[in-house]
Short mmCIF file of C-alpha atoms in Angstrom, two decimals:
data_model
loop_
_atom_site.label_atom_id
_atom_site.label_comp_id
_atom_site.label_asym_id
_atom_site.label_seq_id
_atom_site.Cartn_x
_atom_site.Cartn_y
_atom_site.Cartn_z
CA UNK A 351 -72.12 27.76 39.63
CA UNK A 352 -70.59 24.65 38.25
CA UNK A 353 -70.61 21.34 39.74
CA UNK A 354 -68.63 18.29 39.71
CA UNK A 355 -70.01 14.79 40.32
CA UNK A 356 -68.16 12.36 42.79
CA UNK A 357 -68.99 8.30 43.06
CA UNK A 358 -68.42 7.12 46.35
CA UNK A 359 -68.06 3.42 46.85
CA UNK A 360 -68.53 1.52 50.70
CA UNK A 361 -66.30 -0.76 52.05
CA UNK A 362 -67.01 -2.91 54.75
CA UNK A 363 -63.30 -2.52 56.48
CA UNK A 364 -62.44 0.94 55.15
CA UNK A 365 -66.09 1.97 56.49
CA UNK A 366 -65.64 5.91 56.54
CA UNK A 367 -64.14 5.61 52.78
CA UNK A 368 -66.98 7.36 51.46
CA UNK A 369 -66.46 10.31 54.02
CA UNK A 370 -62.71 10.56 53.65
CA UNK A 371 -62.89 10.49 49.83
CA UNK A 372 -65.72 13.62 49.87
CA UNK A 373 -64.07 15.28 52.71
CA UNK A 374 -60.81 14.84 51.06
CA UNK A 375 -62.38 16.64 47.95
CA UNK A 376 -64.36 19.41 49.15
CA UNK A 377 -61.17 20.23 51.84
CA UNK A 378 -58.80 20.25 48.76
CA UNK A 379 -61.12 22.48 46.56
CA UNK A 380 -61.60 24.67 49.59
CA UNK A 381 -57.53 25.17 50.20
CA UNK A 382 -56.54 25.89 46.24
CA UNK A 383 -59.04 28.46 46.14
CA UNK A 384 -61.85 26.85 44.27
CA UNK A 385 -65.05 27.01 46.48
CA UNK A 386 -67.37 28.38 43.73
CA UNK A 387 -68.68 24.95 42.55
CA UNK A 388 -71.13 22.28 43.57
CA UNK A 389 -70.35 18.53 44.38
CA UNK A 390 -73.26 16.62 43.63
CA UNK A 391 -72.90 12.42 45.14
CA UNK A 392 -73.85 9.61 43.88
CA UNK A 393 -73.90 6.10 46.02
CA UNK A 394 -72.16 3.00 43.72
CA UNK A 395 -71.52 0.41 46.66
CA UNK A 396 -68.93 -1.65 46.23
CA UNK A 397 -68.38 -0.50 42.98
CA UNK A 398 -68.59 -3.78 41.15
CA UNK A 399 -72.45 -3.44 39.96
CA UNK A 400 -72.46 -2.38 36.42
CA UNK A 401 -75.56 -1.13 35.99
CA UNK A 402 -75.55 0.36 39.06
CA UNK A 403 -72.48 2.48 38.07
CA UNK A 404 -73.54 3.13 34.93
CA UNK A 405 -76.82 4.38 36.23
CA UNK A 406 -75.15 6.80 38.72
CA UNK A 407 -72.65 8.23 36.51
CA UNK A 408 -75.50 8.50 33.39
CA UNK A 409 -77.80 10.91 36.42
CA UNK A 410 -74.58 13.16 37.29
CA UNK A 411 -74.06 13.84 33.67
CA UNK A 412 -77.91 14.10 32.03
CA UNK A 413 -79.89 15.21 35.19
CA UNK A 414 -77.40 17.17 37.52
CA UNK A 415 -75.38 18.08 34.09
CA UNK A 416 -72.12 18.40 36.19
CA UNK A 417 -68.72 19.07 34.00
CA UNK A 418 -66.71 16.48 34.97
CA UNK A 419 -67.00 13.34 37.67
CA UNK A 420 -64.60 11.77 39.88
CA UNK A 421 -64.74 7.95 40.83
CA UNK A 422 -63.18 5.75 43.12
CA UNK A 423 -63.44 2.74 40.86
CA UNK A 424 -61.00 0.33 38.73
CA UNK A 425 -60.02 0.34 35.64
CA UNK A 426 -62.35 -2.25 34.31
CA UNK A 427 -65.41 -0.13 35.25
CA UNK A 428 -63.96 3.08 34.08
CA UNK A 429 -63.84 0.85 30.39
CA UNK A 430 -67.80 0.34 31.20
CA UNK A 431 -68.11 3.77 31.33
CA UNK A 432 -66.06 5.11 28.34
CA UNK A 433 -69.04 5.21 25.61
CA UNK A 434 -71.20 7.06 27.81
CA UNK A 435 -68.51 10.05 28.64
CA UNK A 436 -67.16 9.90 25.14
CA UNK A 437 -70.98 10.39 23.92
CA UNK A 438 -71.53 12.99 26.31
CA UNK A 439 -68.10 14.70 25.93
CA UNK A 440 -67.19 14.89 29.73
CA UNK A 441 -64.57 13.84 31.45
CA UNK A 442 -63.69 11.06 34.29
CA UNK A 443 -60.91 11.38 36.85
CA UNK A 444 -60.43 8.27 38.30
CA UNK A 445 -58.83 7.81 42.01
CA UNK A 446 -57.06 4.71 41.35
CA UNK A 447 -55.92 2.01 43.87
CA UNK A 448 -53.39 1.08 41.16
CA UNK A 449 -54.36 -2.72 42.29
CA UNK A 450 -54.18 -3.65 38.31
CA UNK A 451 -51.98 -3.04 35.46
CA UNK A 452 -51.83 0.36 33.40
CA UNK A 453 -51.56 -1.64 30.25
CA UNK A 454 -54.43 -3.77 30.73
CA UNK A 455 -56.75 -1.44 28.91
CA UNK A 456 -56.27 1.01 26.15
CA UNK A 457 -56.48 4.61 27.48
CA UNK A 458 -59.62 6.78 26.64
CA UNK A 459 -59.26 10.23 25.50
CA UNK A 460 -62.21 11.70 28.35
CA UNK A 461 -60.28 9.33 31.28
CA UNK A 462 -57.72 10.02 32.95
CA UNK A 463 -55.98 8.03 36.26
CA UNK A 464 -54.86 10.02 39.76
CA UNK A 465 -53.30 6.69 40.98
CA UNK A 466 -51.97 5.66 44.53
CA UNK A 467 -49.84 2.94 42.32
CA UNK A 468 -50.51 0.11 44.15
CA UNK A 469 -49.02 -2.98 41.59
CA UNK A 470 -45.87 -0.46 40.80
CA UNK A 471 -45.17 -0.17 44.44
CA UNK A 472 -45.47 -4.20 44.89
CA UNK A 473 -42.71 -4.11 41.62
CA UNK A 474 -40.29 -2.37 43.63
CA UNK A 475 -41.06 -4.21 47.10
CA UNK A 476 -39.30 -7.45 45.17
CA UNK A 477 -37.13 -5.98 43.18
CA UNK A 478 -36.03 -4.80 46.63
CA UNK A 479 -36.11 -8.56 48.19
CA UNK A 480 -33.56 -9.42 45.43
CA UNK A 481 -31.39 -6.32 46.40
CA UNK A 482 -31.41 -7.72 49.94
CA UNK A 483 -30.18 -10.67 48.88
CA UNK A 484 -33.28 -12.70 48.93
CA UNK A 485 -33.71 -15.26 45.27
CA UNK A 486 -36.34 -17.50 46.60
CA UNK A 487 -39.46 -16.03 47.59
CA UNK A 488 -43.12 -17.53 47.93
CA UNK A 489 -46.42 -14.45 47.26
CA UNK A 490 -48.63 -14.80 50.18
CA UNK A 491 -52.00 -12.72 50.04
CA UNK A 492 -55.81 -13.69 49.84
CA UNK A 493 -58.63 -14.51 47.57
CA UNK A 494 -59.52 -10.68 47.21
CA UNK A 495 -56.45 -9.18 46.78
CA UNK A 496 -55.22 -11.81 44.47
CA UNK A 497 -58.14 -11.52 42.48
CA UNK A 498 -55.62 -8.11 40.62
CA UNK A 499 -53.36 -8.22 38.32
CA UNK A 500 -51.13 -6.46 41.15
CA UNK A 501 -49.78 -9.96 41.79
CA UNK A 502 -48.36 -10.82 38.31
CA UNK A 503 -46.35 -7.64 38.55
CA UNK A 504 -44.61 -8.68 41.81
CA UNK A 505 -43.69 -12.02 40.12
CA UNK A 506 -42.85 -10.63 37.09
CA UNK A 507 -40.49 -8.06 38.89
CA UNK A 508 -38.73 -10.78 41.13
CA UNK A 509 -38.72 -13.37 38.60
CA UNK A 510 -36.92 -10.45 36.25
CA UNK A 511 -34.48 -10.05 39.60
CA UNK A 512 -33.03 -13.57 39.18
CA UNK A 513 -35.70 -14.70 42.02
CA UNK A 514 -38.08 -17.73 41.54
CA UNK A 515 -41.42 -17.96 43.16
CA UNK A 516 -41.02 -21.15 45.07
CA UNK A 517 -44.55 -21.38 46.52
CA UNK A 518 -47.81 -19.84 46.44
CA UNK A 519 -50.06 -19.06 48.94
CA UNK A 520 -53.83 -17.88 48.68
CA UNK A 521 -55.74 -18.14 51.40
CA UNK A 522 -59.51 -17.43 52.35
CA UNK A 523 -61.83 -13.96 52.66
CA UNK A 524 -63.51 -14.46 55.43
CA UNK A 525 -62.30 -14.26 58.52
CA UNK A 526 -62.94 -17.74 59.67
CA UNK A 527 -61.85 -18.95 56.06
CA UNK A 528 -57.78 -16.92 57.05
CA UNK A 529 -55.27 -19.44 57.87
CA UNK A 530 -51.59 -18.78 57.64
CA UNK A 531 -50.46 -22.64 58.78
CA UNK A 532 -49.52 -23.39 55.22
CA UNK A 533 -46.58 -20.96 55.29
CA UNK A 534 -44.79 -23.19 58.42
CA UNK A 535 -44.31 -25.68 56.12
CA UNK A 536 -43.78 -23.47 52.87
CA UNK A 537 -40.93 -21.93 54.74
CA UNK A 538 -39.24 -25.39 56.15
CA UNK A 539 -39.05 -26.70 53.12
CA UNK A 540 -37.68 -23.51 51.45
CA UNK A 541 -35.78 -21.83 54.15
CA UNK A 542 -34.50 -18.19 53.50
CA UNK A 543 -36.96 -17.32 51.30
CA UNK A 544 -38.64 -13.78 50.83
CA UNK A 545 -42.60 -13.47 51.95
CA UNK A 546 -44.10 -11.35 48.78
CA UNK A 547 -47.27 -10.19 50.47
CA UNK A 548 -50.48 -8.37 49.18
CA UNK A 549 -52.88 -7.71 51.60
CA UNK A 550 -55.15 -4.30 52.18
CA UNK A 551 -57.34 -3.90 55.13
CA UNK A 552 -58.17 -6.47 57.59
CA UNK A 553 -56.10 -8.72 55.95
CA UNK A 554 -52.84 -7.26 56.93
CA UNK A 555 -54.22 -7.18 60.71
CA UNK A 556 -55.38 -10.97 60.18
CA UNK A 557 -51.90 -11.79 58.75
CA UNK A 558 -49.72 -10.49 61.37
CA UNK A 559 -51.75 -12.44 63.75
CA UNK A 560 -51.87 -15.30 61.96
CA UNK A 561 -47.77 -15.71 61.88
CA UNK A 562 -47.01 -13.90 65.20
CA UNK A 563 -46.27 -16.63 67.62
CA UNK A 564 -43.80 -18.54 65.20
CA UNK A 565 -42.89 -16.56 62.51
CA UNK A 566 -39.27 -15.17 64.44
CA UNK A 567 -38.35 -18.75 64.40
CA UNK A 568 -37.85 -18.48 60.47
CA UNK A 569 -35.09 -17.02 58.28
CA UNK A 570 -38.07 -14.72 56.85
CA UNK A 571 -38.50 -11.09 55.61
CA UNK A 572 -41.86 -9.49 54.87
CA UNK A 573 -42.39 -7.18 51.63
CA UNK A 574 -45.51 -5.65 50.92
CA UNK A 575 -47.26 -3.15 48.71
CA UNK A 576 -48.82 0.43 49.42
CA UNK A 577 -52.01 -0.80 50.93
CA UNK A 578 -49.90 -3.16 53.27
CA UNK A 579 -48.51 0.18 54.80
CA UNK A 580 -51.67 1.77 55.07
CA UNK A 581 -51.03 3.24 58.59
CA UNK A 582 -55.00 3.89 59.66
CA UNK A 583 -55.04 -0.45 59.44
CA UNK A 584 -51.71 -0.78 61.14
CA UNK A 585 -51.87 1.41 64.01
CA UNK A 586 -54.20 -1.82 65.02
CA UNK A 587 -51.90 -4.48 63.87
CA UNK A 588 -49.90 -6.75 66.51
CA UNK A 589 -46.59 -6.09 65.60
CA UNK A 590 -45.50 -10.31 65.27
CA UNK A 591 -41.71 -9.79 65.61
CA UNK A 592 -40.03 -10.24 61.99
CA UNK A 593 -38.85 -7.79 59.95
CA UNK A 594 -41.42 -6.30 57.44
CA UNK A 595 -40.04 -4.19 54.70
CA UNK A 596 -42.14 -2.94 51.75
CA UNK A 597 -43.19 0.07 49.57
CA UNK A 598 -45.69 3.09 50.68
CA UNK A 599 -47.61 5.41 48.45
CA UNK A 600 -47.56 7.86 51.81
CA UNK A 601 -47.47 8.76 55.13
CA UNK A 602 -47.95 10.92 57.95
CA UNK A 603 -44.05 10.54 58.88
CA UNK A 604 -43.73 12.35 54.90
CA UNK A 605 -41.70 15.52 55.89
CA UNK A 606 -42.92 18.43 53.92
CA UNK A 607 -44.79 21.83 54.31
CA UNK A 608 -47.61 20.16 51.89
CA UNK A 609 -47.92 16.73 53.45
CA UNK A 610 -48.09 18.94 57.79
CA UNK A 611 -51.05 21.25 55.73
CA UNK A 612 -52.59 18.17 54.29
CA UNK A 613 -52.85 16.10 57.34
CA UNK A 614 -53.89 19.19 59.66
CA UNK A 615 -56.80 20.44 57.50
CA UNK A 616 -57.94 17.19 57.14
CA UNK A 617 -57.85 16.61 61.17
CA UNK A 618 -59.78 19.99 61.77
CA UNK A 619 -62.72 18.62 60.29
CA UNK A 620 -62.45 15.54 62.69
CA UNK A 621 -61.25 12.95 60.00
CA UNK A 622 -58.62 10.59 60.08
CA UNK A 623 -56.37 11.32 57.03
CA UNK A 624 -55.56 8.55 54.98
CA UNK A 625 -54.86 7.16 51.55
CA UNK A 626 -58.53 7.94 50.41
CA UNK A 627 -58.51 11.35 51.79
CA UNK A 628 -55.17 12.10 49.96
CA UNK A 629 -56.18 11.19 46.20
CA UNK A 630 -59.15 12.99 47.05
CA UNK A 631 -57.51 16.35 48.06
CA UNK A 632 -54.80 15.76 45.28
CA UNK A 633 -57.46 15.27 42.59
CA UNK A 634 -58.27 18.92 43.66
CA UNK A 635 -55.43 20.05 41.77
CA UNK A 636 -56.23 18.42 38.97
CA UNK A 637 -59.83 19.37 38.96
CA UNK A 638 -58.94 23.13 39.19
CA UNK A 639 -56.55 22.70 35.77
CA UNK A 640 -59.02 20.76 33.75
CA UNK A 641 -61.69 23.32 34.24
CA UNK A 642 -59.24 25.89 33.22
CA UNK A 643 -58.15 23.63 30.19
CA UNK A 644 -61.94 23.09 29.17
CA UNK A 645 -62.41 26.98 29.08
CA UNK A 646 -59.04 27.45 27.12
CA UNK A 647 -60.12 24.78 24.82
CA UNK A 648 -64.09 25.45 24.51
CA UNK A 649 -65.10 22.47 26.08
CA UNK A 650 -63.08 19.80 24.12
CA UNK A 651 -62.70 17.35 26.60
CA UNK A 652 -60.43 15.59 24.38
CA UNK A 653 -58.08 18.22 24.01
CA UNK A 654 -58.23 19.49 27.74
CA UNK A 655 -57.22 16.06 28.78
CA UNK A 656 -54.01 15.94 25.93
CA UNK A 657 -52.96 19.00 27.35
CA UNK A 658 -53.28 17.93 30.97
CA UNK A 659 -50.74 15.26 30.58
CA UNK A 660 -48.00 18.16 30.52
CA UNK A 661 -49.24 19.30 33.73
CA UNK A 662 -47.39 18.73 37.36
CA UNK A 663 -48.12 19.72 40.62
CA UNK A 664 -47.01 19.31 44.00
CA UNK A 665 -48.82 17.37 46.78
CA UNK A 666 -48.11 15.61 50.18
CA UNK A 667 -46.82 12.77 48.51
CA UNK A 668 -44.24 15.01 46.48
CA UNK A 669 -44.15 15.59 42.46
CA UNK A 670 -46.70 14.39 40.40
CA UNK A 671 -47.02 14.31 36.24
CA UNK A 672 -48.82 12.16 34.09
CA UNK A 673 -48.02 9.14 31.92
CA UNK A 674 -48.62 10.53 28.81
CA UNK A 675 -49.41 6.53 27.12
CA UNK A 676 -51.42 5.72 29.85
CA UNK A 677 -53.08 8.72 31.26
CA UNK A 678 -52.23 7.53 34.58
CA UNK A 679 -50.87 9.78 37.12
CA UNK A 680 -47.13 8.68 38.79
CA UNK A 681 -45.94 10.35 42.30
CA UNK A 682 -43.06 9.71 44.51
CA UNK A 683 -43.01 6.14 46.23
CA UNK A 684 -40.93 5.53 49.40
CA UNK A 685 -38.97 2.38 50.69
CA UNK A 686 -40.51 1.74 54.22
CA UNK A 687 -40.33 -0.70 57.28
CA UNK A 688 -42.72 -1.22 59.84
CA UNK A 689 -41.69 -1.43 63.56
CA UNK A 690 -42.88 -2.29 66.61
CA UNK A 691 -44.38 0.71 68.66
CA UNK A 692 -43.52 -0.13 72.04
CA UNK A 693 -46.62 1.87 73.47
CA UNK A 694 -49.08 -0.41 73.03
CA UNK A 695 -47.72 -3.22 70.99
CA UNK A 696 -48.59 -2.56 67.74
CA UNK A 697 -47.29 -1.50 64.25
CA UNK A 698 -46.17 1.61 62.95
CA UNK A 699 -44.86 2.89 59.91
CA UNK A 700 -40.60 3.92 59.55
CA UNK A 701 -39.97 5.63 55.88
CA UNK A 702 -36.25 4.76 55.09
CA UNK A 703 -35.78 7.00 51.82
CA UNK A 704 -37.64 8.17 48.76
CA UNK A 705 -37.95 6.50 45.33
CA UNK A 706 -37.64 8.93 43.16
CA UNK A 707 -37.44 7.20 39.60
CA UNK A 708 -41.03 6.29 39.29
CA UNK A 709 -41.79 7.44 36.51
CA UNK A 710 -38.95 5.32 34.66
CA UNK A 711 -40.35 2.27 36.30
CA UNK A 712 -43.75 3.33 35.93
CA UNK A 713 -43.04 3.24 31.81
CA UNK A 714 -41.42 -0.33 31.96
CA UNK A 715 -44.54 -1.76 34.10
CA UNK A 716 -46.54 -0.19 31.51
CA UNK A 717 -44.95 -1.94 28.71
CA UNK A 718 -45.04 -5.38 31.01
CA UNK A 719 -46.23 -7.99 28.27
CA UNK A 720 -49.11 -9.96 30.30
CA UNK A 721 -50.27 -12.20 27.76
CA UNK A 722 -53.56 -13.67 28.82
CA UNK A 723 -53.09 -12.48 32.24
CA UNK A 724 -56.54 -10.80 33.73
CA UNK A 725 -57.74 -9.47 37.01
CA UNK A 726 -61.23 -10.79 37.98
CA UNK A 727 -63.18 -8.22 39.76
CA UNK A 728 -64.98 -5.14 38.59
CA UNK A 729 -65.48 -3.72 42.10
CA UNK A 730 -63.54 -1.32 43.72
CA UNK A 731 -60.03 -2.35 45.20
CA UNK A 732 -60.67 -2.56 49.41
CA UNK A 733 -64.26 -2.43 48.67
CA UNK A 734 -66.23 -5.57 49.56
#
């Protein structure tokens, strides 16, 4: 039987991440026909200790000698890990947040990217605040989520609009540490401008809390990124009575026959879907075709992943191919707005059309220029 290896990171606001990225896996395997084949698990935490990766990856290839692994980590710890799987000849799929830039590393012949597209989708959420008519804008978000390179592409992409970043606001991790009272007077002294937000997690509950009893008041949109539209995080968000616009990587609301069989396999074994559990089951796909590219190709993990890039499939989220230059998958991205749900008083998630051209986008954001631009942390994105 062969056998796959899977590193599961632990968040301490997505805390079932590890079981939604497994159960999103084995579910997807199970429903493509594939159930012939081991998952062995390794434990990486928050996905930031070096060693501690290395060390977990190093056991699934030399002791449990699986064929391939699958990682929820960034891109700068899937560079970490590029000698060992070259030297060993296997392959790594990453499930990638797409919190940094695809050109910030060189791609590796044994790696390749299923991405959720995170810094494309907050590209389009400004480009969109300029098509609404919106040239002044300030990028709100946090010490974590700032900490990617996610937030030079949404000031590239409205600076590249016409817009100018008038202010910036970063404010603090911790709960105690989250203040929104600098954006009163951000927006007073530069009325009518656009809030460019990145947030994941708590963050987006702690923002709409933070702004809800005077942020109708002000001449103010909200655009945000995929993770801001994560609809597990706000289902418990007060709705706080502005109008929120932004970008989604998916939803429930997604009306097709493989996003209804997605979302009610993964509910029969009494999960939650979510954005974890949908890379997860999507990767599935791609697992199946690399083992079938590795036997057509004896093994050459090289060559398997080359001829991968050709391949598309269909998932909940719609079409997905590969980036050849980057070895990143691209999927369909939709325009969203989030609404009050007037049962309990809380947000939900409207999809207003799909984007369709990501892939054309996708290429330009790959050949971004950033300079000296870096993101700072190794560790998983919405894993601290």
């Amino acid at each position: 039987m062969p056998s796959i290896g899977i590193l599961l990171p632990r968040s301490t606001y997505y805390e079932t991440i590890s079981f939604d990225l497994y159960e999103g896996l084995r579910s997807g395997l199970k429903h493509y026909g594939f159930q012939d084949v081991k998952i062995v698990t390794e434990n990486i935490g928050f996905g930031g200790d070096k060693q501690q990766c290395y060390r977990s990856a190093e056991k699934l290839l030399l002791e449990e000698n699986v064929t391939m692994v699958i990682a929820y980590i960034g891109q700068r710890m899937a560079q970490l890990l590029r000698p060992l799987f070259l030297a060993a000849n296997k392959i790594l799929i990453v499930l990638d947040s797409g919190a940094n830039l695809p050109n910030e590393h060189l791609s590796c012949p044994n790696i390749v990217y299923h991405s959720l597209q995170n810094s494309l989708g907050a590209w389009l959420s400004s480009k969109e605040a300029t098509k609404d008519g919106y040239f002044s804008g300030g990028m709100v978000t946090g010490y974590y989520d700032g900490g990617y390179l996610q937030t030079y592409s949404l000031c590239k992409s409205f600076e590249q609009a016409g817009g100018q970043i008038c202010f910036n606001h970063a404010t603090g991790y911790k709960e105690n540490d989250f203040t929104m009272e600098p954006l009163k007077k951000y927006l007073d002294e530069f009325p009518n401008s656009a809030l460019l937000s990145l947030f994941s997690g708590d963050y987006v509950q702690w923002y709409f809390s933070g702004i809800k009893d005077w942020i109708s008041e002000k001449k103010t949109v909200i655009y945000l990124s995929p993770f801001g539209l994560e609809e597990t995080m706000l289902q418990k968000a007060v709705f706080p009575n502005c109008k929120i616009k932004g970008v989604a990587a998916w939803s429930k609301n997604i009306d097709s026959e493989e996003n209804k069989l997605f979302i009610d396999t993964i509910k029969k074994t009494g999960r939650t879907p979510n954005l974890f559990s949908l890379l997860a089951w999507e990767s599935a796909q791609i697992i199946i075709e690399v083992f079938e590219l590795l036997s057509k190709n004896e093994n050459n993990s090289a060559q398997a992943i080359s001829d991968l890039l050709s391949f598309e499939f269909v998932g909940p989220r719609g079409k997905i191919s590969f980036n050849s230059k980057t070895n990143t998958s691209v999927a369909p991205l939709y325009e969203a707005e989030i609404v009050l749900n007037e049962e309990d008083g809380m947000c939900k998630v409207n999809l207003l059309s799909e984007i369709k051209d990501t892939n054309e986008t996708f290429e330009l954001l790959s050949e971004l220029e950033i300079g000296s631009a870096t993101s700072a942390w190794h560790n998983s994105y919405a894993c601290i």
